């Protein structure tokens, strides 16, 4: 029979009050622009039982299982390839992509690029979508799941050159190869959604930009188009591809290469610094006057280290990022709806930024601005929801213990830290701060009281 000292009374109220509220925005009703992916299966099958994606009206999160939208296997109609939409918008070829190229096909830049536009100095997208090639072109993919046994199909390929494509794919980890029907294709879809949020690059998709901030978003997008976004080109090192190498940077590069004893065309990977020999496959970026070369598997976002999806990069301060992490350096991102915040005033709580309206209870969406809230698994909850779903029950009075009530915990059993809830069941003496005996959920002050209890309760022996 163990006699233990009463645990220390925990009297710190565990609620918090939002520190960063400046004002409360007006509630606006938003209709979901498109019901993309409703009903898609959640990929975290092992841990969650989701009946299919049911998107919350502003969180990019599934109401059924609580996982993010991109954690679901969102199957887009064929003509709705996320990458094509982003490329279309940001490279100013929206019409081309969304009208002409709705069928599987490829995009090749035309010569009509504005000479003064910096875009013309950068690599243009030359992607091929739903690209079929025979498996002899690509030996290592023989066992991959495909519709026809002798054909492989890539959801995306960097260029229409079967030899280069197959060599390029071999440089990538197997689960990153966007082979139709494979894990790699799913991975590509997740990366597209994660790295290239559509609402970052298009005013119509940003649902929570206030009227007065629309211009800021437009300027942001304009700058991305003109100075930031680009696509890495897949090349064979040493082979003179289309002549981009017409500027001083390339001269400098070949001088440096010569100093290191490299042959013409050889260079080192900007990421891992290993030498890339002639004949190897590389990803080259011609950004402004710079040329950088990477191993295909080294061409990753500086922040999240994900492989840059479809080789689409955002160039910032001499580094290459995915769209999400480029934008995150310029504007705060709402932890609720995932959109960028252009307003000067917003809520900062729990080390995260939120639109005023989106700092809300994770269960009932009650706006928490200025009210007391609790956090659980990094999500904020209103007190009502917290009490209903998470508050502990007092073992004596069976009432919930409020977040600002003093409490006692012992071996996962909880009590109000009050005399009426933490007293000897026999002599009713207050046990707070004293030694006690716990038996069958009954509190006792001494073995004497235990004996007395047992003799007066023949049917309830402790
Ligand atoms: Zn779900
Ligand atoms: Zn889920
Ligand atoms: Zn490398
Ligand atoms: Zn990133
Ligand atoms: Zn938001
Ligand atoms: Zn709530
Ligand atoms: Zn109680
Ligand atoms: Zn007693």
Tab-separated table of C-alpha atoms and ligand atoms in Angstrom:
chain	number	residue	atom	x	y	z
A	1	UNK	CA	0.000	0.000	0.000
A	2	UNK	CA	1.826	3.019	-1.193
A	3	UNK	CA	1.585	6.239	0.683
A	4	UNK	CA	2.472	9.213	-1.477
A	5	UNK	CA	2.817	12.879	-0.930
A	6	UNK	CA	0.176	15.013	-2.522
A	7	UNK	CA	1.383	16.360	-5.863
A	8	UNK	CA	2.134	20.039	-6.094
A	9	UNK	CA	-0.912	22.140	-6.833
A	10	UNK	CA	-0.741	23.414	-10.373
A	11	UNK	CA	-2.281	26.855	-10.190
A	12	UNK	CA	-1.054	28.334	-13.439
A	13	UNK	CA	-4.113	29.077	-15.532
A	14	UNK	CA	-3.492	27.280	-18.809
A	15	UNK	CA	-5.501	29.546	-21.062
A	16	UNK	CA	-3.914	32.272	-23.063
A	17	UNK	CA	-5.157	35.527	-24.408
A	18	UNK	CA	-4.220	36.433	-27.902
A	19	UNK	CA	-1.468	39.023	-27.625
A	20	UNK	CA	-1.443	40.402	-31.124
A	21	UNK	CA	-4.949	41.566	-31.860
A	22	UNK	CA	-5.107	44.996	-33.428
A	23	UNK	CA	-8.593	44.954	-34.798
A	24	UNK	CA	-11.260	42.537	-35.793
A	25	UNK	CA	-11.987	42.266	-39.441
A	26	UNK	CA	-15.488	42.107	-40.824
A	27	UNK	CA	-16.675	38.612	-41.398
A	28	UNK	CA	-16.924	37.876	-45.072
A	29	UNK	CA	-18.663	34.908	-46.531
A	30	UNK	CA	-16.653	33.102	-49.111
A	31	UNK	CA	-17.801	30.535	-51.529
A	32	UNK	CA	-15.249	27.976	-52.450
A	33	UNK	CA	-14.040	28.935	-55.906
A	34	UNK	CA	-13.764	25.384	-57.092
A	35	UNK	CA	-14.437	22.078	-55.509
A	36	UNK	CA	-11.231	20.582	-56.732
A	37	UNK	CA	-10.548	17.210	-55.315
A	38	UNK	CA	-13.700	16.795	-53.211
A	39	UNK	CA	-13.887	13.181	-52.123
A	40	UNK	CA	-10.224	12.388	-52.816
A	41	UNK	CA	-8.727	9.720	-50.619
A	42	UNK	CA	-6.361	10.706	-47.872
A	43	UNK	CA	-2.890	9.286	-48.274
A	44	UNK	CA	-2.236	8.949	-44.556
A	45	UNK	CA	-4.316	5.777	-44.667
A	46	UNK	CA	-2.453	4.084	-41.852
A	47	UNK	CA	-3.204	6.810	-39.340
A	48	UNK	CA	-6.500	8.290	-40.426
A	49	UNK	CA	-9.838	7.055	-41.569
A	50	UNK	CA	-10.962	9.641	-44.080
A	51	UNK	CA	-14.114	9.184	-46.088
A	52	UNK	CA	-12.761	11.478	-48.757
A	53	UNK	CA	-11.608	15.070	-48.913
A	54	UNK	CA	-14.138	17.561	-47.654
A	55	UNK	CA	-12.433	20.910	-47.801
A	56	UNK	CA	-12.977	23.364	-44.969
A	57	UNK	CA	-14.384	26.637	-46.260
A	58	UNK	CA	-11.168	28.516	-45.773
A	59	UNK	CA	-8.582	26.261	-44.218
A	60	UNK	CA	-6.752	24.248	-46.854
A	61	UNK	CA	-7.602	21.282	-44.732
A	62	UNK	CA	-9.914	18.285	-44.824
A	63	UNK	CA	-12.874	18.482	-42.465
A	64	UNK	CA	-13.109	14.711	-42.331
A	65	UNK	CA	-9.626	13.835	-41.258
A	66	UNK	CA	-7.844	17.084	-40.484
A	67	UNK	CA	-5.032	16.429	-42.948
A	68	UNK	CA	-3.925	19.045	-45.459
A	69	UNK	CA	-5.466	19.084	-48.923
A	70	UNK	CA	-2.179	18.124	-50.530
A	71	UNK	CA	-2.002	15.043	-48.339
A	72	UNK	CA	-4.985	13.710	-50.244
A	73	UNK	CA	-4.692	12.028	-53.573
A	74	UNK	CA	-6.276	14.897	-55.437
A	75	UNK	CA	-7.022	13.675	-58.915
A	76	UNK	CA	-7.283	16.577	-61.272
A	77	UNK	CA	-8.953	16.257	-64.613
A	78	UNK	CA	-6.377	15.780	-67.323
A	79	UNK	CA	-6.625	19.317	-68.552
A	80	UNK	CA	-6.044	20.679	-65.077
A	81	UNK	CA	-2.376	20.208	-64.426
A	82	UNK	CA	-1.369	22.479	-61.598
A	83	UNK	CA	2.048	23.130	-63.117
A	84	UNK	CA	0.609	24.159	-66.452
A	85	UNK	CA	-1.633	26.658	-64.749
A	86	UNK	CA	1.177	28.176	-62.733
A	87	UNK	CA	3.518	28.267	-65.697
A	88	UNK	CA	0.771	29.657	-67.859
A	89	UNK	CA	0.105	32.475	-65.448
A	90	UNK	CA	3.591	33.318	-64.387
A	91	UNK	CA	5.217	33.034	-67.768
A	92	UNK	CA	2.487	35.069	-69.345
A	93	UNK	CA	1.332	32.303	-71.610
A	94	UNK	CA	-1.883	31.622	-69.755
A	95	UNK	CA	-4.040	31.469	-72.857
A	96	UNK	CA	-1.650	29.129	-74.488
A	97	UNK	CA	-1.633	26.775	-71.564
A	98	UNK	CA	-5.224	26.909	-70.562
A	99	UNK	CA	-6.793	26.865	-73.983
A	100	UNK	CA	-4.442	25.452	-76.557
A	101	UNK	CA	-2.606	23.068	-74.350
A	102	UNK	CA	-5.421	21.494	-72.472
A	103	UNK	CA	-4.600	18.274	-74.250
A	104	UNK	CA	-1.501	16.292	-73.429
A	105	UNK	CA	1.255	18.038	-75.209
A	106	UNK	CA	4.201	20.261	-74.873
A	107	UNK	CA	4.877	23.903	-74.601
A	108	UNK	CA	7.569	25.551	-76.646
A	109	UNK	CA	8.250	29.226	-76.307
A	110	UNK	CA	7.597	31.318	-79.357
A	111	UNK	CA	10.033	33.893	-80.645
A	112	UNK	CA	7.663	36.719	-79.966
A	113	UNK	CA	9.094	37.412	-76.551
A	114	UNK	CA	9.498	41.024	-75.727
A	115	UNK	CA	13.174	41.798	-76.089
A	116	UNK	CA	13.154	44.170	-73.141
A	117	UNK	CA	11.545	41.618	-70.929
A	118	UNK	CA	13.993	39.883	-68.661
A	119	UNK	CA	12.006	36.719	-69.283
A	120	UNK	CA	13.610	36.418	-72.661
A	121	UNK	CA	16.976	36.085	-71.015
A	122	UNK	CA	15.834	33.179	-68.925
A	123	UNK	CA	15.086	29.599	-69.683
A	124	UNK	CA	11.599	29.227	-71.006
A	125	UNK	CA	9.522	26.243	-70.046
A	126	UNK	CA	9.858	23.452	-72.554
A	127	UNK	CA	7.984	20.859	-70.582
A	128	UNK	CA	6.159	17.904	-72.035
A	129	UNK	CA	3.098	16.571	-70.257
A	130	UNK	CA	1.807	13.017	-70.307
A	131	UNK	CA	4.830	12.010	-72.283
A	132	UNK	CA	4.839	8.439	-73.546
A	133	UNK	CA	7.961	6.572	-74.438
A	134	UNK	CA	8.683	2.925	-75.046
A	135	UNK	CA	10.262	1.062	-72.169
A	136	UNK	CA	13.347	0.236	-74.222
A	137	UNK	CA	14.076	3.939	-74.027
A	138	UNK	CA	14.009	3.615	-70.327
A	139	UNK	CA	15.223	0.252	-69.142
A	140	UNK	CA	15.075	0.784	-65.427
A	141	UNK	CA	11.351	1.494	-65.526
A	142	UNK	CA	10.425	-1.938	-66.820
A	143	UNK	CA	8.658	-3.029	-63.669
A	144	UNK	CA	6.908	0.226	-63.122
A	145	UNK	CA	3.132	0.175	-63.151
A	146	UNK	CA	1.909	1.405	-66.486
A	147	UNK	CA	-1.176	0.815	-68.502
A	148	UNK	CA	0.623	-0.832	-71.363
A	149	UNK	CA	3.549	-3.045	-70.535
A	150	UNK	CA	5.829	-1.838	-73.277
A	151	UNK	CA	5.179	1.844	-72.704
A	152	UNK	CA	6.023	4.195	-69.919
A	153	UNK	CA	4.320	7.496	-69.459
A	154	UNK	CA	5.562	10.468	-67.513
A	155	UNK	CA	3.094	13.018	-66.179
A	156	UNK	CA	5.821	15.534	-66.811
A	157	UNK	CA	9.104	15.384	-68.662
A	158	UNK	CA	11.563	18.239	-69.004
A	159	UNK	CA	11.932	18.127	-72.775
A	160	UNK	CA	10.917	16.012	-75.736
A	161	UNK	CA	14.133	14.051	-76.043
A	162	UNK	CA	13.660	10.400	-75.166
A	163	UNK	CA	17.326	9.784	-74.478
A	164	UNK	CA	17.810	12.800	-72.232
A	165	UNK	CA	14.500	12.211	-70.473
A	166	UNK	CA	15.350	8.666	-69.564
A	167	UNK	CA	18.847	9.588	-68.396
A	168	UNK	CA	17.452	12.523	-66.435
A	169	UNK	CA	14.841	10.353	-64.701
A	170	UNK	CA	17.510	7.881	-63.648
A	171	UNK	CA	19.287	10.673	-61.787
A	172	UNK	CA	16.240	11.145	-59.564
A	173	UNK	CA	15.276	8.957	-56.610
A	174	UNK	CA	12.738	6.388	-57.806
A	175	UNK	CA	9.832	7.843	-55.839
A	176	UNK	CA	10.418	11.250	-57.393
A	177	UNK	CA	10.095	10.094	-61.004
A	178	UNK	CA	6.695	11.300	-62.205
A	179	UNK	CA	5.792	8.012	-63.823
A	180	UNK	CA	2.036	7.855	-64.389
A	181	UNK	CA	0.408	5.558	-61.853
A	182	UNK	CA	3.399	5.462	-59.511
A	183	UNK	CA	4.212	6.979	-56.147
A	184	UNK	CA	6.398	9.427	-58.029
A	185	UNK	CA	3.381	10.860	-59.817
A	186	UNK	CA	1.597	11.367	-56.502
A	187	UNK	CA	4.700	12.966	-55.092
A	188	UNK	CA	4.819	15.369	-57.980
A	189	UNK	CA	1.208	16.373	-57.345
A	190	UNK	CA	1.885	16.982	-53.671
A	191	UNK	CA	4.965	19.001	-54.474
A	192	UNK	CA	3.073	21.077	-57.041
A	193	UNK	CA	0.445	22.004	-54.508
A	194	UNK	CA	2.923	22.628	-51.746
A	195	UNK	CA	5.570	24.505	-53.696
A	196	UNK	CA	3.372	26.509	-56.039
A	197	UNK	CA	0.312	27.755	-54.160
A	198	UNK	CA	-2.040	29.034	-56.864
A	199	UNK	CA	-3.209	31.876	-54.635
A	200	UNK	CA	0.346	33.232	-54.519
A	201	UNK	CA	0.418	33.898	-58.215
A	202	UNK	CA	-3.089	34.839	-59.151
A	203	UNK	CA	-5.362	37.535	-57.818
A	204	UNK	CA	-8.537	35.544	-58.508
A	205	UNK	CA	-7.346	32.616	-56.480
A	206	UNK	CA	-6.388	34.691	-53.469
A	207	UNK	CA	-9.672	34.825	-51.622
A	208	UNK	CA	-8.569	36.723	-48.560
A	209	UNK	CA	-6.761	39.685	-50.004
A	210	UNK	CA	-8.614	42.796	-49.023
A	211	UNK	CA	-9.603	45.275	-51.700
A	212	UNK	CA	-6.923	47.752	-50.652
A	213	UNK	CA	-4.188	45.127	-50.886
A	214	UNK	CA	-5.008	43.734	-54.312
A	215	UNK	CA	-2.526	46.131	-55.918
A	216	UNK	CA	0.233	44.839	-53.665
A	217	UNK	CA	-0.476	41.296	-54.753
A	218	UNK	CA	-0.524	42.357	-58.400
A	219	UNK	CA	2.856	44.029	-58.009
A	220	UNK	CA	4.174	40.948	-56.277
A	221	UNK	CA	3.017	38.709	-59.127
A	222	UNK	CA	4.387	41.120	-61.712
A	223	UNK	CA	7.793	41.064	-60.086
A	224	UNK	CA	7.756	37.270	-59.886
A	225	UNK	CA	7.006	37.106	-63.592
A	226	UNK	CA	9.645	39.569	-64.629
A	227	UNK	CA	12.493	38.868	-62.283
A	228	UNK	CA	12.043	35.800	-60.179
A	229	UNK	CA	10.569	32.686	-61.735
A	230	UNK	CA	12.385	30.434	-64.146
A	231	UNK	CA	12.708	26.850	-65.250
A	232	UNK	CA	15.917	24.886	-65.020
A	233	UNK	CA	16.922	23.304	-68.330
A	234	UNK	CA	17.974	19.708	-68.520
A	235	UNK	CA	21.261	19.501	-70.424
A	236	UNK	CA	24.105	17.169	-71.099
A	237	UNK	CA	27.219	18.744	-69.666
A	238	UNK	CA	29.701	19.777	-72.303
A	239	UNK	CA	27.213	19.625	-75.118
A	240	UNK	CA	26.522	23.012	-76.541
A	241	UNK	CA	22.806	23.354	-76.207
A	242	UNK	CA	20.941	26.390	-77.444
A	243	UNK	CA	23.225	29.293	-77.091
A	244	UNK	CA	22.508	30.989	-73.874
A	245	UNK	CA	26.167	31.335	-73.126
A	246	UNK	CA	26.620	34.724	-74.572
A	247	UNK	CA	27.486	36.720	-71.530
A	248	UNK	CA	30.357	37.539	-69.250
A	249	UNK	CA	29.272	35.163	-66.549
A	250	UNK	CA	29.875	32.217	-68.827
A	251	UNK	CA	33.273	33.577	-69.720
A	252	UNK	CA	34.065	33.833	-66.045
A	253	UNK	CA	32.784	30.321	-65.554
A	254	UNK	CA	34.956	28.817	-68.204
A	255	UNK	CA	37.950	30.688	-66.787
A	256	UNK	CA	37.248	29.235	-63.375
A	257	UNK	CA	36.773	25.785	-64.855
A	258	UNK	CA	40.099	26.066	-66.645
A	259	UNK	CA	41.806	27.048	-63.401
A	260	UNK	CA	40.444	23.925	-61.745
A	261	UNK	CA	41.702	21.793	-64.599
A	262	UNK	CA	38.257	21.032	-65.947
A	263	UNK	CA	37.575	20.523	-69.595
A	264	UNK	CA	35.536	22.951	-71.596
A	265	UNK	CA	31.931	22.841	-70.458
A	266	UNK	CA	32.641	21.074	-67.180
A	267	UNK	CA	31.544	22.792	-64.040
A	268	UNK	CA	30.658	22.065	-60.455
A	269	UNK	CA	27.233	21.562	-58.956
A	270	UNK	CA	26.160	24.727	-57.161
A	271	UNK	CA	24.639	22.644	-54.384
A	272	UNK	CA	27.052	19.824	-53.558
A	273	UNK	CA	30.119	21.394	-55.248
A	274	UNK	CA	31.079	18.096	-56.861
A	275	UNK	CA	32.449	18.311	-60.371
A	276	UNK	CA	30.010	17.614	-63.175
A	277	UNK	CA	31.881	15.902	-65.981
A	278	UNK	CA	31.177	16.141	-69.666
A	279	UNK	CA	28.396	13.783	-70.648
A	280	UNK	CA	26.651	13.907	-67.273
A	281	UNK	CA	23.091	15.151	-67.037
A	282	UNK	CA	22.639	18.469	-65.303
A	283	UNK	CA	20.041	21.130	-64.684
A	284	UNK	CA	21.105	24.547	-65.844
A	285	UNK	CA	19.633	27.870	-64.835
A	286	UNK	CA	20.250	30.984	-66.819
A	287	UNK	CA	19.036	33.662	-64.577
A	288	UNK	CA	19.758	37.203	-65.616
A	289	UNK	CA	23.488	37.147	-66.253
A	290	UNK	CA	24.146	34.069	-64.192
A	291	UNK	CA	24.417	30.432	-65.152
A	292	UNK	CA	24.215	27.850	-62.409
A	293	UNK	CA	24.388	24.103	-62.846
A	294	UNK	CA	23.045	21.408	-60.558
A	295	UNK	CA	22.840	17.642	-60.420
A	296	UNK	CA	19.184	16.811	-61.155
A	297	UNK	CA	18.827	15.478	-57.618
A	298	UNK	CA	20.538	18.546	-56.127
A	299	UNK	CA	18.160	21.070	-57.668
A	300	UNK	CA	16.201	21.666	-54.481
A	301	UNK	CA	14.536	24.527	-52.656
A	302	UNK	CA	16.996	26.222	-50.343
A	303	UNK	CA	14.426	26.254	-47.530
A	304	UNK	CA	12.446	23.002	-47.667
A	305	UNK	CA	15.024	20.975	-49.580
A	306	UNK	CA	12.280	19.438	-51.695
A	307	UNK	CA	13.207	18.688	-55.245
A	308	UNK	CA	12.012	21.713	-57.216
A	309	UNK	CA	8.892	20.438	-58.897
A	310	UNK	CA	9.080	20.421	-62.712
A	311	UNK	CA	12.373	22.299	-62.242
A	312	UNK	CA	10.432	25.500	-61.607
A	313	UNK	CA	12.485	27.827	-59.453
A	314	UNK	CA	12.145	31.221	-57.826
A	315	UNK	CA	15.420	33.122	-57.750
A	316	UNK	CA	16.043	35.356	-54.747
A	317	UNK	CA	19.303	36.829	-53.443
A	318	UNK	CA	21.392	34.437	-55.460
A	319	UNK	CA	19.537	31.353	-54.243
A	320	UNK	CA	16.863	29.110	-55.719
A	321	UNK	CA	13.595	28.489	-53.881
A	322	UNK	CA	10.222	26.923	-54.446
A	323	UNK	CA	7.350	29.385	-54.884
A	324	UNK	CA	6.129	28.971	-51.329
A	325	UNK	CA	9.457	29.664	-49.711
A	326	UNK	CA	10.286	32.534	-51.995
A	327	UNK	CA	7.039	34.270	-51.044
A	328	UNK	CA	7.489	33.452	-47.375
A	329	UNK	CA	10.559	35.651	-47.317
A	330	UNK	CA	8.601	38.676	-48.435
A	331	UNK	CA	5.213	38.330	-46.737
A	332	UNK	CA	3.807	36.488	-43.755
A	333	UNK	CA	1.628	33.514	-44.602
A	334	UNK	CA	-1.620	32.835	-42.759
A	335	UNK	CA	-1.382	29.663	-40.700
A	336	UNK	CA	-5.124	29.241	-41.163
A	337	UNK	CA	-5.828	29.611	-44.878
A	338	UNK	CA	-2.236	29.380	-46.159
A	339	UNK	CA	-2.541	32.559	-48.232
A	340	UNK	CA	-0.058	35.396	-48.058
A	341	UNK	CA	-0.988	38.317	-45.838
A	342	UNK	CA	-0.616	41.679	-47.539
A	343	UNK	CA	-2.403	43.714	-44.889
A	344	UNK	CA	-0.217	45.745	-42.567
A	345	UNK	CA	-2.090	44.546	-39.549
A	346	UNK	CA	-2.583	40.947	-38.758
A	347	UNK	CA	-2.544	38.607	-35.831
A	348	UNK	CA	0.643	37.077	-34.558
A	349	UNK	CA	0.018	34.277	-32.110
A	350	UNK	CA	1.605	30.951	-31.310
A	351	UNK	CA	4.675	31.990	-33.322
A	352	UNK	CA	2.562	32.100	-36.457
A	353	UNK	CA	0.846	34.735	-38.546
A	354	UNK	CA	-2.895	34.765	-39.164
A	355	UNK	CA	-5.463	36.901	-40.951
A	356	UNK	CA	-7.590	38.453	-38.213
A	357	UNK	CA	-10.537	36.289	-39.134
A	358	UNK	CA	-8.489	33.160	-39.401
A	359	UNK	CA	-7.178	33.073	-35.893
A	360	UNK	CA	-10.146	30.965	-34.987
A	361	UNK	CA	-11.098	27.885	-33.028
A	362	UNK	CA	-9.913	24.803	-34.834
A	363	UNK	CA	-13.163	23.005	-34.033
A	364	UNK	CA	-15.954	25.571	-34.376
A	365	UNK	CA	-14.257	28.478	-36.237
A	366	UNK	CA	-15.181	30.931	-33.489
A	367	UNK	CA	-12.931	33.960	-33.984
A	368	UNK	CA	-10.508	34.097	-31.129
A	369	UNK	CA	-9.341	37.684	-31.527
A	370	UNK	CA	-9.160	39.127	-28.037
A	371	UNK	CA	-10.662	36.088	-26.349
A	372	UNK	CA	-9.139	33.444	-24.208
A	373	UNK	CA	-8.038	30.344	-26.021
A	374	UNK	CA	-6.202	27.105	-25.489
A	375	UNK	CA	-3.723	25.377	-27.734
A	376	UNK	CA	-3.475	21.727	-28.459
A	377	UNK	CA	-1.198	20.188	-31.092
A	378	UNK	CA	-0.329	23.760	-32.085
A	379	UNK	CA	-3.925	24.552	-32.982
A	380	UNK	CA	-5.976	27.144	-31.120
A	381	UNK	CA	-9.332	26.243	-29.547
A	382	UNK	CA	-12.031	28.325	-27.919
A	383	UNK	CA	-12.659	27.521	-24.263
A	384	UNK	CA	-16.013	25.859	-24.967
A	385	UNK	CA	-14.567	23.440	-27.479
A	386	UNK	CA	-11.589	22.818	-25.290
A	387	UNK	CA	-13.789	22.029	-22.314
A	388	UNK	CA	-15.983	19.752	-24.419
A	389	UNK	CA	-13.224	17.823	-26.138
A	390	UNK	CA	-10.082	17.984	-24.077
A	391	UNK	CA	-10.644	19.145	-20.505
A	392	UNK	CA	-9.892	16.581	-17.788
A	393	UNK	CA	-12.607	15.289	-15.505
A	394	UNK	CA	-12.216	15.530	-11.746
A	395	UNK	CA	-12.049	12.017	-10.318
A	396	UNK	CA	-14.097	12.985	-7.276
A	397	UNK	CA	-16.869	15.324	-8.468
A	398	UNK	CA	-16.872	14.131	-12.098
A	399	UNK	CA	-17.029	17.726	-13.370
A	400	UNK	CA	-14.639	19.045	-16.021
A	401	UNK	CA	-11.659	20.935	-14.726
A	402	UNK	CA	-11.582	24.354	-16.347
A	403	UNK	CA	-8.312	25.706	-17.702
A	404	UNK	CA	-8.169	28.374	-15.007
A	405	UNK	CA	-9.067	26.080	-12.107
A	406	UNK	CA	-6.391	24.768	-9.765
A	407	UNK	CA	-5.819	21.109	-10.356
A	408	UNK	CA	-3.936	18.063	-9.100
A	409	UNK	CA	-2.681	15.240	-11.264
A	410	UNK	CA	-1.450	11.870	-10.148
A	411	UNK	CA	-0.909	8.878	-12.446
A	412	UNK	CA	-3.192	10.293	-15.131
A	413	UNK	CA	-5.924	10.877	-12.549
A	414	UNK	CA	-7.084	14.455	-12.104
A	415	UNK	CA	-8.826	16.381	-9.322
A	416	UNK	CA	-9.855	19.909	-8.574
A	417	UNK	CA	-7.278	21.193	-6.113
A	418	UNK	CA	-9.995	21.963	-3.600
A	419	UNK	CA	-10.727	20.475	-0.238
A	420	UNK	CA	-14.126	19.165	-1.349
A	421	UNK	CA	-12.513	17.150	-4.156
A	422	UNK	CA	-9.256	16.111	-2.532
A	423	UNK	CA	-10.110	14.870	0.957
A	424	UNK	CA	-10.048	11.647	2.928
A	425	UNK	CA	-13.105	9.608	2.099
A	426	UNK	CA	-13.370	8.540	5.742
A	427	UNK	CA	-12.483	11.502	7.988
A	428	UNK	CA	-12.870	14.225	5.319
A	429	UNK	CA	-9.575	15.860	6.174
A	430	UNK	CA	-8.030	18.016	3.488
A	431	UNK	CA	-5.275	16.098	1.690
A	432	UNK	CA	-3.821	18.888	-0.406
A	433	UNK	CA	-0.112	19.045	0.370
A	434	UNK	CA	-0.335	15.969	2.594
A	435	UNK	CA	0.451	12.285	2.245
A	436	UNK	CA	-2.421	10.225	0.923
A	437	UNK	CA	-3.399	6.704	-0.049
A	438	UNK	CA	-5.227	6.092	-3.307
A	439	UNK	CA	-7.198	2.873	-3.556
A	440	UNK	CA	-9.972	2.094	-6.049
A	441	UNK	CA	-10.231	5.781	-6.854
A	442	UNK	CA	-10.766	6.599	-3.181
A	443	UNK	CA	-8.520	8.976	-1.261
A	444	UNK	CA	-7.484	8.169	2.313
A	445	UNK	CA	-5.318	9.972	4.827
A	446	UNK	CA	-3.985	6.932	6.761
A	447	UNK	CA	-4.158	3.173	7.149
A	448	UNK	CA	-6.280	3.849	10.244
A	449	UNK	CA	-8.944	5.585	8.112
A	450	UNK	CA	-8.668	2.759	5.612
A	451	UNK	CA	-9.408	0.189	8.327
A	452	UNK	CA	-12.312	2.303	9.597
A	453	UNK	CA	-13.659	2.641	6.079
A	454	UNK	CA	-13.474	-1.081	5.464
A	455	UNK	CA	-15.285	-1.957	8.699
A	456	UNK	CA	-18.117	0.452	7.939
A	457	UNK	CA	-18.352	-0.604	4.243
A	458	UNK	CA	-18.482	-4.431	4.197
A	459	UNK	CA	-19.428	-4.366	0.501
A	460	UNK	CA	-16.651	-2.001	-0.578
A	461	UNK	CA	-13.356	-3.254	0.765
A	462	UNK	CA	-10.329	-1.106	-0.058
B	1	LIG	ZN1	-9.413	13.695	-45.482
B	2	LIG	ZN1	-6.203	12.264	-43.532
B	3	LIG	ZN1	25.163	18.156	-56.755
B	4	LIG	ZN1	10.593	25.214	-50.499
B	5	LIG	ZN1	-5.975	33.363	-43.597
B	6	LIG	ZN1	-14.668	26.279	-30.639
B	7	LIG	ZN1	-13.877	18.112	-8.435
B	8	LIG	ZN1	-8.883	10.194	7.183
